[in-house]
Tab-separated table of C-alpha atoms in Angstrom:
chain	number	residue	atom	x	y	z
A	1	ASP	CA	-16.522	-0.362	11.111
A	2	THR	CA	-16.036	2.164	8.348
A	3	GLY	CA	-12.432	1.293	7.575
A	4	VAL	CA	-9.488	3.673	7.461
A	5	SER	CA	-10.576	7.261	6.939
A	6	GLN	CA	-8.412	10.089	5.597
A	7	ASP	CA	-9.136	13.780	5.481
A	8	PRO	CA	-9.035	15.769	3.292
A	9	ARG	CA	-9.283	13.709	0.130
A	10	HIS	CA	-7.736	16.478	-1.937
A	11	LYS	CA	-5.550	19.427	-1.023
A	12	ILE	CA	-4.147	22.129	-3.278
A	13	THR	CA	-1.617	24.426	-1.677
A	14	LYS	CA	0.886	27.040	-2.718
A	15	ARG	CA	4.568	26.312	-2.467
A	16	GLY	CA	5.914	27.267	0.928
A	17	GLN	CA	2.667	26.727	2.806
A	18	ASN	CA	2.183	24.151	5.552
A	19	VAL	CA	-0.366	21.366	5.232
A	20	THR	CA	-1.722	18.783	7.660
A	21	PHE	CA	-3.474	15.543	6.887
A	22	ARG	CA	-5.472	13.372	9.230
A	23	CYS	CA	-5.897	9.610	9.361
A	24	ASP	CA	-8.418	7.692	11.460
A	25	PRO	CA	-7.492	4.005	11.559
A	26	ILE	CA	-9.760	1.038	12.126
A	27	SER	CA	-10.691	1.378	15.777
A	28	GLU	CA	-9.138	-1.789	17.169
A	29	HIS	CA	-5.895	-1.486	15.196
A	30	ASN	CA	-2.840	-0.516	17.192
A	31	ARG	CA	-0.470	0.046	14.249
A	32	LEU	CA	-0.694	2.923	11.825
A	33	TYR	CA	1.412	3.536	8.724
A	34	TRP	CA	1.960	6.434	6.332
A	35	TYR	CA	2.945	5.952	2.708
A	36	ARG	CA	3.572	8.294	-0.206
A	37	GLN	CA	2.664	7.403	-3.773
A	38	THR	CA	3.775	9.448	-6.749
A	39	LEU	CA	2.308	9.106	-10.210
A	40	GLY	CA	3.174	5.819	-11.867
A	41	GLN	CA	4.858	4.382	-8.798
A	42	GLY	CA	3.950	2.035	-6.010
A	43	PRO	CA	3.479	3.365	-2.486
A	44	GLU	CA	6.635	4.068	-0.505
A	45	PHE	CA	6.794	3.626	3.245
A	46	LEU	CA	7.252	6.812	5.284
A	47	THR	CA	6.700	5.972	8.937
A	48	TYR	CA	4.699	3.859	11.357
A	49	PHE	CA	3.321	3.953	14.875
A	50	GLN	CA	2.502	1.314	17.399
A	51	ASN	CA	-0.057	2.908	19.643
A	52	GLU	CA	1.326	6.418	20.242
A	53	ALA	CA	4.987	5.536	19.702
A	54	GLN	CA	6.590	6.336	16.368
A	55	LEU	CA	8.786	3.294	15.849
A	56	GLU	CA	10.356	3.880	12.458
A	57	LYS	CA	10.889	6.662	9.967
A	58	SER	CA	12.047	6.275	6.389
A	59	ARG	CA	14.848	8.369	4.934
A	60	LEU	CA	12.130	9.759	2.652
A	61	LEU	CA	10.730	11.609	5.654
A	62	SER	CA	12.699	14.832	5.557
A	63	ASP	CA	12.865	17.337	8.413
A	64	ARG	CA	9.928	19.175	6.885
A	65	PHE	CA	7.681	16.203	7.593
A	66	SER	CA	6.340	15.340	11.009
A	67	ALA	CA	3.834	12.728	12.048
A	68	GLU	CA	2.055	12.297	15.339
A	69	ARG	CA	-0.377	9.906	16.943
A	70	PRO	CA	-0.915	11.573	20.300
A	71	LYS	CA	-3.416	9.240	21.915
A	72	GLY	CA	-2.769	6.132	19.908
A	73	SER	CA	-5.877	6.657	17.826
A	74	PHE	CA	-5.903	9.111	14.910
A	75	SER	CA	-2.697	10.370	13.341
A	76	THR	CA	-1.645	13.576	11.610
A	77	LEU	CA	1.018	14.116	8.978
A	78	GLU	CA	2.269	17.670	8.613
A	79	ILE	CA	4.413	18.979	5.797
A	80	GLN	CA	6.062	22.338	6.395
A	81	ARG	CA	7.214	24.690	3.647
A	82	THR	CA	5.765	22.520	0.917
A	83	GLU	CA	7.679	22.037	-2.320
A	84	GLN	CA	6.411	20.965	-5.723
A	85	GLY	CA	8.141	17.618	-5.217
A	86	ASP	CA	5.805	16.937	-2.317
A	87	SER	CA	2.904	16.563	-4.730
A	88	ALA	CA	1.725	12.989	-4.299
A	89	MET	CA	-0.960	10.755	-2.850
A	90	TYR	CA	-0.447	10.246	0.880
A	91	LEU	CA	-1.857	6.940	2.036
A	92	CYS	CA	-2.565	5.819	5.563
A	93	ALA	CA	-2.956	2.203	6.610
A	94	SER	CA	-3.609	0.397	9.850
A	95	SER	CA	-3.138	-3.102	11.152
A	96	SER	CA	-3.357	-4.998	14.373
A	97	ARG	CA	-0.408	-6.667	16.018
A	98	ARG	CA	-1.050	-8.409	19.286
A	99	ALA	CA	0.282	-11.595	20.776
A	100	GLY	CA	-0.787	-14.472	18.597
A	101	GLN	CA	-2.871	-12.436	16.234
A	102	ASN	CA	-1.856	-10.161	13.424
A	103	THR	CA	-3.741	-8.648	10.558
A	104	GLU	CA	-2.684	-7.345	7.236
A	105	ALA	CA	-2.703	-3.633	6.500
A	106	PHE	CA	-5.925	-1.926	5.483
A	107	PHE	CA	-5.510	1.253	3.475
A	108	GLY	CA	-7.469	4.451	3.395
A	109	GLN	CA	-8.449	6.213	0.187
A	110	GLY	CA	-5.576	8.644	0.486
A	111	THR	CA	-5.080	12.400	0.407
A	112	ARG	CA	-4.045	13.814	-2.950
A	113	LEU	CA	-1.712	16.780	-2.442
A	114	THR	CA	-0.972	19.207	-5.250
A	115	VAL	CA	1.615	21.927	-4.635
A	116	VAL	CA	1.396	24.812	-7.101
B	1	ALA	CA	16.878	-4.879	1.730
B	2	GLN	CA	13.827	-6.388	0.122
B	3	SER	CA	12.602	-5.396	-3.317
B	4	VAL	CA	9.753	-6.225	-5.665
B	5	THR	CA	9.755	-6.232	-9.443
B	6	GLN	CA	6.654	-6.214	-11.577
B	7	PRO	CA	8.035	-6.617	-15.093
B	8	ASP	CA	4.854	-5.604	-16.912
B	9	ILE	CA	3.881	-1.957	-16.615
B	10	HIS	CA	0.743	-2.325	-18.702
B	11	ILE	CA	-1.253	-5.397	-19.756
B	12	THR	CA	-4.294	-5.492	-22.019
B	13	VAL	CA	-6.636	-8.467	-22.155
B	14	SER	CA	-10.047	-9.167	-23.595
B	15	GLU	CA	-12.966	-9.716	-21.294
B	16	GLY	CA	-13.284	-13.425	-20.541
B	17	ALA	CA	-9.625	-14.139	-21.206
B	18	SER	CA	-7.281	-15.500	-18.585
B	19	LEU	CA	-4.837	-13.240	-16.779
B	20	GLU	CA	-1.443	-13.619	-15.188
B	21	LEU	CA	0.407	-10.707	-13.585
B	22	ARG	CA	4.032	-11.324	-12.730
B	23	CYS	CA	5.795	-10.477	-9.507
B	24	ASN	CA	9.355	-11.255	-8.459
B	25	TYR	CA	10.697	-10.423	-5.033
B	26	SER	CA	14.042	-10.271	-3.355
B	27	TYR	CA	14.258	-11.129	0.313
B	28	GLY	CA	16.645	-13.259	2.326
B	29	ALA	CA	14.144	-15.205	4.394
B	30	THR	CA	10.595	-16.420	3.952
B	31	PRO	CA	8.649	-13.403	2.799
B	32	TYR	CA	5.152	-12.286	3.517
B	33	LEU	CA	3.603	-11.525	0.131
B	34	PHE	CA	0.568	-9.505	-0.847
B	35	TRP	CA	-1.358	-8.408	-3.900
B	36	TYR	CA	-3.315	-5.163	-3.708
B	37	VAL	CA	-5.573	-3.527	-6.298
B	38	GLN	CA	-6.067	0.200	-6.754
B	39	SER	CA	-8.769	1.913	-8.793
B	40	PRO	CA	-8.037	5.433	-10.076
B	41	GLY	CA	-7.848	7.979	-7.268
B	42	GLN	CA	-8.559	5.371	-4.633
B	43	GLY	CA	-6.673	3.562	-1.889
B	44	LEU	CA	-5.490	-0.015	-2.029
B	45	GLN	CA	-7.647	-3.073	-1.506
B	46	LEU	CA	-6.093	-6.365	-0.466
B	47	LEU	CA	-6.734	-9.178	-2.945
B	48	LEU	CA	-4.803	-11.945	-1.222
B	49	LYS	CA	-1.828	-12.701	0.968
B	50	TYR	CA	0.720	-15.435	1.577
B	51	PHE	CA	2.258	-15.973	4.982
B	52	SER	CA	3.042	-19.687	5.068
B	53	GLY	CA	1.586	-23.089	4.265
B	54	ASP	CA	-0.132	-23.882	0.998
B	55	THR	CA	1.706	-22.107	-1.797
B	56	LEU	CA	-1.472	-21.550	-3.823
B	57	VAL	CA	-3.595	-18.922	-2.158
B	58	GLN	CA	-7.101	-17.862	-3.028
B	59	GLY	CA	-8.272	-14.308	-2.785
B	60	ILE	CA	-11.284	-12.162	-3.402
B	61	LYS	CA	-12.913	-11.521	-6.775
B	62	GLY	CA	-11.785	-14.897	-8.124
B	63	PHE	CA	-8.057	-14.156	-7.980
B	64	GLU	CA	-5.385	-16.604	-6.914
B	65	ALA	CA	-1.619	-16.476	-6.607
B	66	GLU	CA	1.108	-19.061	-6.377
B	67	PHE	CA	4.243	-18.683	-4.269
B	68	LYS	CA	7.282	-20.268	-5.915
B	69	ARG	CA	10.302	-20.020	-3.679
B	70	SER	CA	12.695	-21.424	-6.293
B	71	GLN	CA	11.754	-18.657	-8.714
B	72	SER	CA	11.227	-15.933	-6.080
B	73	SER	CA	7.869	-15.310	-7.681
B	74	PHE	CA	4.310	-14.673	-6.572
B	75	ASN	CA	2.262	-14.367	-9.755
B	76	LEU	CA	-1.379	-13.350	-9.694
B	77	ARG	CA	-3.874	-15.219	-11.851
B	78	LYS	CA	-7.510	-15.110	-12.802
B	79	PRO	CA	-9.127	-17.612	-15.192
B	80	SER	CA	-11.657	-15.208	-16.709
B	81	VAL	CA	-11.290	-11.441	-16.516
B	82	HIS	CA	-14.274	-9.122	-16.098
B	83	TRP	CA	-14.397	-5.518	-17.290
B	84	SER	CA	-14.582	-4.417	-13.648
B	85	ASP	CA	-11.107	-5.874	-13.061
B	86	ALA	CA	-9.543	-2.961	-14.925
B	87	ALA	CA	-7.318	-1.244	-12.345
B	88	GLU	CA	-3.715	-1.087	-11.186
B	89	TYR	CA	-2.309	-4.072	-9.353
B	90	PHE	CA	0.527	-3.966	-6.854
B	91	CYS	CA	2.596	-6.790	-5.479
B	92	ALA	CA	4.196	-6.170	-2.084
B	93	VAL	CA	6.543	-7.894	0.309
B	94	GLY	CA	6.705	-7.502	4.059
B	95	ALA	CA	9.356	-8.673	6.442
B	96	GLY	CA	10.230	-8.967	10.079
B	97	GLY	CA	8.090	-7.958	12.983
B	98	THR	CA	6.410	-5.240	10.984
B	99	SER	CA	5.716	-7.549	8.067
B	100	TYR	CA	2.032	-6.963	7.997
B	101	GLY	CA	2.128	-3.250	7.439
B	102	LYS	CA	5.585	-2.047	6.525
B	103	LEU	CA	5.583	-3.116	2.912
B	104	THR	CA	7.793	-2.735	-0.103
B	105	PHE	CA	5.705	-2.367	-3.239
B	106	GLY	CA	6.429	-3.036	-6.851
B	107	GLN	CA	5.889	-0.375	-9.477
B	108	GLY	CA	2.464	-1.714	-10.334
B	109	THR	CA	0.819	-3.217	-13.414
B	110	ILE	CA	-2.022	-1.379	-15.092
B	111	LEU	CA	-4.664	-3.760	-16.415
B	112	THR	CA	-6.864	-2.705	-19.299
B	113	VAL	CA	-9.806	-4.924	-20.244
B	114	HIS	CA	-11.255	-4.783	-23.749
B	115	PRO	CA	-14.892	-5.770	-24.279
């Protein structure tokens, strides 16, 4: 298992453009999480999926943000009409939650977004 | 709502010295507690976790942490720091059915190690 994979690792975009990030979780994990981390801060929870269902969204996730996990495997996070305040590291994590057995979250290396 | 406070933004120690990073949490019930480490530009790696049972937990890389309910603390310790331990350390708390992945993080403590 190669762990949680995120693509791209770095993205520079102009203000107003749309961007999409991809996360491939650990294969047997049924839960997937997105976090945002700004400079000098700890990660902040954005949203999570159990299989293909998006079960919770943070108030940080404005209408310009949308996340999907169409087949319960990989996930995408799209930001429309990017703003400079969207510049951050976007982290994906996955975990397993099944009857009687749970694992902690394993994080990917993140996608660093810079909006210019 | 739960919260985590890491009082020390930056700590500097000499290689070989002992280390203690502080973490205080706020949560109404028994928390699930974690320490993660992050190297520059990288994701987070789990050092150790506390779910229940023995309040002194051992982790990877020689780290340990002690859960003290009376003080709402979960401090991270290492008896002898190596230069490779220089990184940023995050304490996190999880709660409820999503406790293992929906986490509230502290602000982080940057560790610098002098030779």
